[in-house]
Amino acid sequence: MMHVCLFPTFDCQLECPYCSIRHSKIDRTVEAVPWQWWATALPRVLPRGSVVDVAGGEPLLYPDLPDLLGTRARAGLYWGLTTNGKASDVIDDMVKRRLPGCICINVSDHPGNPEAHENIALLRKAYPVNVHRVNCVDAGKHEPDARLITYQDWRGDKATDGIRRRCTAGLNHWVADPRGDLWRCVVALETGQPASGNLFDRGTRPGGMECDYGCT
Protein backbone atom coordinates (compact mmCIF):
# COMPACT_ATOMS: atom_id res chain seq x y z
CA MET A 1 0.00 0.00 0.00
CA MET A 2 1.14 3.53 -0.80
CA HIS A 3 -0.29 6.94 0.05
CA VAL A 4 0.45 9.51 -2.64
CA CYS A 5 -0.61 13.08 -3.38
CA LEU A 6 -1.59 14.60 -6.72
CA PHE A 7 -1.73 18.30 -7.57
CA PRO A 8 -3.57 18.07 -10.93
CA THR A 9 -3.84 21.87 -11.10
CA PHE A 10 -2.43 24.87 -9.28
CA ASP A 11 -5.39 27.06 -10.33
CA CYS A 12 -7.61 28.44 -7.57
CA GLN A 13 -10.47 30.94 -7.22
CA LEU A 14 -8.97 32.32 -3.97
CA GLU A 15 -5.79 34.20 -3.05
CA CYS A 16 -5.30 33.24 0.60
CA PRO A 17 -2.33 35.16 2.07
CA TYR A 18 -0.98 32.05 3.83
CA CYS A 19 -1.16 29.73 0.80
CA SER A 20 2.00 27.71 0.16
CA ILE A 21 1.16 27.43 -3.55
CA ARG A 22 1.38 31.22 -3.87
CA HIS A 23 4.28 31.93 -1.51
CA SER A 24 6.67 28.97 -1.76
CA LYS A 25 8.95 28.02 -4.66
CA ILE A 26 6.33 26.01 -6.55
CA ASP A 27 6.28 26.65 -10.31
CA ARG A 28 2.66 27.67 -10.80
CA THR A 29 3.05 27.94 -14.60
CA VAL A 30 3.10 24.16 -15.03
CA GLU A 31 0.38 23.06 -17.46
CA ALA A 32 -2.08 20.34 -16.54
CA VAL A 33 -2.33 17.07 -18.44
CA PRO A 34 -5.59 15.30 -19.45
CA TRP A 35 -7.21 13.26 -16.70
CA GLN A 36 -6.84 10.10 -18.77
CA TRP A 37 -3.05 10.31 -18.29
CA TRP A 38 -3.48 9.99 -14.53
CA ALA A 39 -6.09 7.25 -14.94
CA THR A 40 -3.67 5.16 -17.01
CA ALA A 41 -0.48 5.80 -15.02
CA LEU A 42 -1.69 5.42 -11.42
CA PRO A 43 -2.79 1.76 -11.56
CA ARG A 44 0.51 0.96 -13.26
CA VAL A 45 2.65 2.20 -10.35
CA LEU A 46 0.41 1.78 -7.29
CA PRO A 47 -0.59 -1.51 -5.66
CA ARG A 48 -4.28 -2.14 -5.10
CA GLY A 49 -5.53 -0.64 -1.84
CA SER A 50 -3.32 2.45 -2.12
CA VAL A 51 -4.71 5.91 -1.36
CA VAL A 52 -4.53 8.81 -3.81
CA ASP A 53 -4.99 12.23 -2.21
CA VAL A 54 -6.01 14.91 -4.71
CA ALA A 55 -5.28 18.53 -3.77
CA GLY A 56 -4.03 21.73 -5.36
CA GLY A 57 -4.63 24.61 -6.05
CA GLU A 58 -8.31 23.86 -6.16
CA PRO A 59 -8.75 20.35 -7.58
CA LEU A 60 -12.43 20.88 -8.43
CA LEU A 61 -11.25 23.33 -11.12
CA TYR A 62 -9.45 20.46 -12.86
CA PRO A 63 -11.55 19.40 -15.89
CA ASP A 64 -13.48 16.14 -15.43
CA LEU A 65 -12.13 15.49 -11.94
CA PRO A 66 -15.18 13.30 -11.02
CA ASP A 67 -14.33 11.04 -13.96
CA LEU A 68 -10.77 10.66 -12.67
CA LEU A 69 -11.96 9.90 -9.13
CA GLY A 70 -14.39 7.33 -10.44
CA THR A 71 -11.62 5.42 -12.20
CA ARG A 72 -9.65 5.10 -8.93
CA ALA A 73 -12.15 2.70 -7.36
CA ARG A 74 -12.40 0.64 -10.52
CA ALA A 75 -8.61 0.27 -10.39
CA GLY A 76 -8.71 -0.86 -6.75
CA LEU A 77 -7.46 2.48 -5.40
CA TYR A 78 -9.01 4.71 -2.74
CA TRP A 79 -9.10 8.48 -2.97
CA GLY A 80 -9.23 11.57 -0.80
CA LEU A 81 -9.83 15.20 -1.76
CA THR A 82 -8.91 18.59 -0.31
CA THR A 83 -11.07 21.44 -1.59
CA ASN A 84 -12.17 24.97 -0.72
CA GLY A 85 -15.76 23.91 -1.43
CA LYS A 86 -16.60 26.79 -3.79
CA ALA A 87 -17.29 24.82 -6.98
CA SER A 88 -20.98 24.15 -6.33
CA ASP A 89 -21.68 22.67 -9.77
CA VAL A 90 -18.94 20.04 -9.48
CA ILE A 91 -19.91 19.23 -5.89
CA ASP A 92 -23.54 18.75 -6.94
CA ASP A 93 -22.37 16.37 -9.69
CA MET A 94 -20.18 14.39 -7.27
CA VAL A 95 -23.00 14.01 -4.76
CA LYS A 96 -25.40 12.80 -7.44
CA ARG A 97 -22.84 10.26 -8.67
CA ARG A 98 -21.76 9.06 -5.18
CA LEU A 99 -18.33 8.10 -6.47
CA PRO A 100 -17.00 4.94 -4.80
CA GLY A 101 -13.65 4.62 -3.02
CA CYS A 102 -13.71 7.86 -1.01
CA ILE A 103 -11.67 7.86 2.23
CA CYS A 104 -12.43 11.47 3.12
CA ILE A 105 -13.13 14.90 1.66
CA ASN A 106 -11.34 17.72 3.49
CA VAL A 107 -12.96 21.13 3.08
CA SER A 108 -10.77 24.13 3.94
CA ASP A 109 -12.31 27.12 5.71
CA HIS A 110 -10.75 30.00 3.79
CA PRO A 111 -11.67 33.67 3.57
CA GLY A 112 -13.93 34.24 0.57
CA ASN A 113 -15.65 30.86 0.36
CA PRO A 114 -19.01 31.20 2.15
CA GLU A 115 -20.45 28.86 -0.52
CA ALA A 116 -18.67 26.03 1.27
CA HIS A 117 -21.12 26.12 4.19
CA GLU A 118 -24.03 24.70 2.20
CA ASN A 119 -21.75 22.55 0.06
CA ILE A 120 -20.33 20.84 3.16
CA ALA A 121 -23.82 19.77 4.17
CA LEU A 122 -24.46 18.55 0.63
CA LEU A 123 -21.21 16.55 0.48
CA ARG A 124 -21.99 14.87 3.80
CA LYS A 125 -25.03 13.25 2.19
CA ALA A 126 -22.68 11.11 0.10
CA TYR A 127 -19.15 11.19 1.59
CA PRO A 128 -17.22 11.39 4.88
CA VAL A 129 -16.22 15.06 5.31
CA ASN A 130 -13.78 16.87 7.58
CA VAL A 131 -13.56 20.66 7.86
CA HIS A 132 -10.30 22.37 8.76
CA ARG A 133 -8.89 25.86 9.13
CA VAL A 134 -5.26 26.95 8.97
CA ASN A 135 -4.17 28.26 12.37
CA CYS A 136 -3.51 31.76 11.05
CA VAL A 137 -5.15 35.10 11.79
CA ASP A 138 -5.94 35.51 8.08
CA ALA A 139 -7.85 32.22 7.82
CA GLY A 140 -11.58 31.93 7.17
CA LYS A 141 -14.25 32.18 9.83
CA HIS A 142 -17.19 30.53 8.05
CA GLU A 143 -17.18 27.15 9.84
CA PRO A 144 -17.37 27.23 13.67
CA ASP A 145 -16.56 23.52 14.02
CA ALA A 146 -13.44 23.56 11.82
CA ARG A 147 -10.37 21.74 13.11
CA LEU A 148 -7.18 23.79 13.32
CA ILE A 149 -4.18 22.66 11.28
CA THR A 150 -0.59 23.91 11.48
CA TYR A 151 0.29 27.19 9.79
CA GLN A 152 3.55 27.15 7.82
CA ASP A 153 4.93 30.67 7.40
CA TRP A 154 6.01 30.70 3.77
CA ARG A 155 5.69 34.49 3.61
CA GLY A 156 8.18 34.88 6.46
CA ASP A 157 10.40 32.05 5.16
CA LYS A 158 9.94 30.22 8.47
CA ALA A 159 8.14 27.13 7.23
CA THR A 160 11.20 24.88 7.51
CA ASP A 161 13.49 24.32 10.50
CA GLY A 162 16.78 23.54 8.72
CA ILE A 163 17.45 20.45 10.85
CA ARG A 164 19.28 17.67 9.01
CA ARG A 165 17.53 14.36 9.55
CA ARG A 166 16.98 11.02 7.87
CA CYS A 167 13.51 11.20 6.34
CA THR A 168 11.58 8.15 5.21
CA ALA A 169 9.05 10.13 3.15
CA GLY A 170 9.13 8.71 -0.33
CA LEU A 171 9.43 5.05 0.62
CA ASN A 172 5.67 4.57 0.41
CA HIS A 173 4.77 8.09 -0.64
CA TRP A 174 5.35 10.63 -3.36
CA VAL A 175 3.89 13.91 -4.62
CA ALA A 176 3.13 14.79 -8.25
CA ASP A 177 2.65 18.24 -9.80
CA PRO A 178 0.25 18.97 -12.71
CA ARG A 179 2.62 17.60 -15.35
CA GLY A 180 3.44 14.46 -13.36
CA ASP A 181 6.89 15.45 -12.05
CA LEU A 182 7.59 13.63 -8.78
CA TRP A 183 8.93 14.63 -5.37
CA ARG A 184 9.29 12.56 -2.19
CA CYS A 185 7.09 14.98 -0.18
CA VAL A 186 5.21 18.26 -0.42
CA VAL A 187 7.99 20.22 1.31
CA ALA A 188 10.54 19.01 -1.25
CA LEU A 189 8.26 20.46 -3.94
CA GLU A 190 7.58 23.68 -2.03
CA THR A 191 11.26 24.37 -1.32
CA GLY A 192 12.23 24.06 -4.97
CA GLN A 193 14.12 20.75 -4.78
CA PRO A 194 14.75 19.01 -8.13
CA ALA A 195 12.11 16.54 -9.26
CA SER A 196 13.21 12.90 -9.08
CA GLY A 197 11.30 11.61 -12.08
CA ASN A 198 8.08 11.88 -14.01
CA LEU A 199 5.07 9.61 -13.63
CA PHE A 200 4.16 9.63 -17.31
CA ASP A 201 7.74 9.02 -18.51
CA ARG A 202 7.96 5.99 -16.21
CA GLY A 203 10.60 7.88 -14.24
CA THR A 204 12.07 6.79 -10.94
CA ARG A 205 9.80 7.17 -7.94
CA PRO A 206 11.23 9.12 -4.98
CA GLY A 207 13.06 7.18 -2.28
CA GLY A 208 14.00 7.92 1.33
CA MET A 209 16.94 10.28 1.65
CA GLU A 210 18.54 12.71 4.04
CA CYS A 211 16.56 15.90 4.59
CA ASP A 212 18.57 19.10 5.07
CA TYR A 213 15.76 21.65 5.24
CA GLY A 214 13.16 20.05 7.50
CA CYS A 215 9.40 20.46 7.66
CA THR A 216 7.66 21.79 10.73
PDB file of N, CA and C in Angstrom, residues 5-6 10 16-17 22 26-27 41 45 61 84 101 109 135 157 167 177 187 189 197 207:
ATOM      1  N   CYS A   5       0.120  11.815  -3.251  1.00  0.00           N
ATOM      2  CA  CYS A   5      -0.612  13.082  -3.376  1.00  0.00           C
ATOM      3  C   CYS A   5      -0.464  13.618  -4.792  1.00  0.00           C
ATOM      4  N   LEU A   6      -1.588  14.003  -5.390  1.00  0.00           N
ATOM      5  CA  LEU A   6      -1.590  14.603  -6.721  1.00  0.00           C
ATOM      6  C   LEU A   6      -2.025  16.056  -6.633  1.00  0.00           C
ATOM      7  N   PHE A  10      -2.759  23.858 -10.282  1.00  0.00           N
ATOM      8  CA  PHE A  10      -2.433  24.869  -9.279  1.00  0.00           C
ATOM      9  C   PHE A  10      -3.385  26.063  -9.361  1.00  0.00           C
ATOM     10  N   CYS A  16      -5.535  33.222  -0.847  1.00  0.00           N
ATOM     11  CA  CYS A  16      -5.303  33.244   0.598  1.00  0.00           C
ATOM     12  C   CYS A  16      -3.868  33.686   0.888  1.00  0.00           C
ATOM     13  N   PRO A  17      -3.672  34.610   1.815  1.00  0.00           N
ATOM     14  CA  PRO A  17      -2.334  35.155   2.066  1.00  0.00           C
ATOM     15  C   PRO A  17      -1.361  34.154   2.668  1.00  0.00           C
ATOM     16  N   ARG A  22       1.084  29.860  -3.436  1.00  0.00           N
ATOM     17  CA  ARG A  22       1.384  31.225  -3.874  1.00  0.00           C
ATOM     18  C   ARG A  22       2.724  31.727  -3.369  1.00  0.00           C
ATOM     19  N   ILE A  26       7.044  26.828  -5.569  1.00  0.00           N
ATOM     20  CA  ILE A  26       6.332  26.010  -6.553  1.00  0.00           C
ATOM     21  C   ILE A  26       6.205  26.767  -7.880  1.00  0.00           C
ATOM     22  N   ASP A  27       6.449  26.071  -8.974  1.00  0.00           N
ATOM     23  CA  ASP A  27       6.276  26.647 -10.309  1.00  0.00           C
ATOM     24  C   ASP A  27       4.800  26.555 -10.688  1.00  0.00           C
ATOM     25  N   ALA A  41      -1.774   5.948 -15.695  1.00  0.00           N
ATOM     26  CA  ALA A  41      -0.480   5.797 -15.023  1.00  0.00           C
ATOM     27  C   ALA A  41      -0.598   5.293 -13.587  1.00  0.00           C
ATOM     28  N   VAL A  45       1.566   2.031 -11.326  1.00  0.00           N
ATOM     29  CA  VAL A  45       2.651   2.199 -10.354  1.00  0.00           C
ATOM     30  C   VAL A  45       2.213   1.992  -8.909  1.00  0.00           C
ATOM     31  N   LEU A  61     -11.389  22.565  -9.885  1.00  0.00           N
ATOM     32  CA  LEU A  61     -11.245  23.330 -11.117  1.00  0.00           C
ATOM     33  C   LEU A  61     -10.597  22.498 -12.219  1.00  0.00           C
ATOM     34  N   ASN A  84     -11.630  23.798  -1.418  1.00  0.00           N
ATOM     35  CA  ASN A  84     -12.174  24.967  -0.720  1.00  0.00           C
ATOM     36  C   ASN A  84     -13.700  24.968  -0.732  1.00  0.00           C
ATOM     37  N   GLY A 101     -15.058   4.609  -3.356  1.00  0.00           N
ATOM     38  CA  GLY A 101     -13.645   4.624  -3.015  1.00  0.00           C
ATOM     39  C   GLY A 101     -13.185   5.801  -2.189  1.00  0.00           C
ATOM     40  N   ASP A 109     -11.594  25.885   5.382  1.00  0.00           N
ATOM     41  CA  ASP A 109     -12.311  27.117   5.710  1.00  0.00           C
ATOM     42  C   ASP A 109     -11.394  28.297   5.404  1.00  0.00           C
ATOM     43  N   ASN A 135      -4.300  27.516  11.114  1.00  0.00           N
ATOM     44  CA  ASN A 135      -4.170  28.255  12.368  1.00  0.00           C
ATOM     45  C   ASN A 135      -3.412  29.563  12.123  1.00  0.00           C
ATOM     46  N   ASP A 157       9.313  32.996   5.388  1.00  0.00           N
ATOM     47  CA  ASP A 157      10.402  32.050   5.155  1.00  0.00           C
ATOM     48  C   ASP A 157      10.750  31.279   6.426  1.00  0.00           C
ATOM     49  N   CYS A 167      14.958  11.154   6.558  1.00  0.00           N
ATOM     50  CA  CYS A 167      13.510  11.201   6.338  1.00  0.00           C
ATOM     51  C   CYS A 167      13.096   9.998   5.503  1.00  0.00           C
ATOM     52  N   ASP A 177       3.192  16.942  -9.388  1.00  0.00           N
ATOM     53  CA  ASP A 177       2.652  18.236  -9.795  1.00  0.00           C
ATOM     54  C   ASP A 177       1.796  18.055 -11.042  1.00  0.00           C
ATOM     55  N   VAL A 187       6.993  19.206   0.982  1.00  0.00           N
ATOM     56  CA  VAL A 187       7.987  20.224   1.313  1.00  0.00           C
ATOM     57  C   VAL A 187       9.131  20.223   0.301  1.00  0.00           C
ATOM     58  N   LEU A 189       8.814  19.680  -2.831  1.00  0.00           N
ATOM     59  CA  LEU A 189       8.257  20.459  -3.938  1.00  0.00           C
ATOM     60  C   LEU A 189       8.249  21.946  -3.608  1.00  0.00           C
ATOM     61  N   GLY A 197      11.836  12.430 -11.005  1.00  0.00           N
ATOM     62  CA  GLY A 197      11.303  11.609 -12.077  1.00  0.00           C
ATOM     63  C   GLY A 197       9.985  12.162 -12.561  1.00  0.00           C
ATOM     64  N   GLY A 207      12.697   8.092  -3.362  1.00  0.00           N
ATOM     65  CA  GLY A 207      13.057   7.181  -2.279  1.00  0.00           C
ATOM     66  C   GLY A 207      13.465   7.957  -1.049  1.00  0.00           C
TER      67      GLY A 207
END
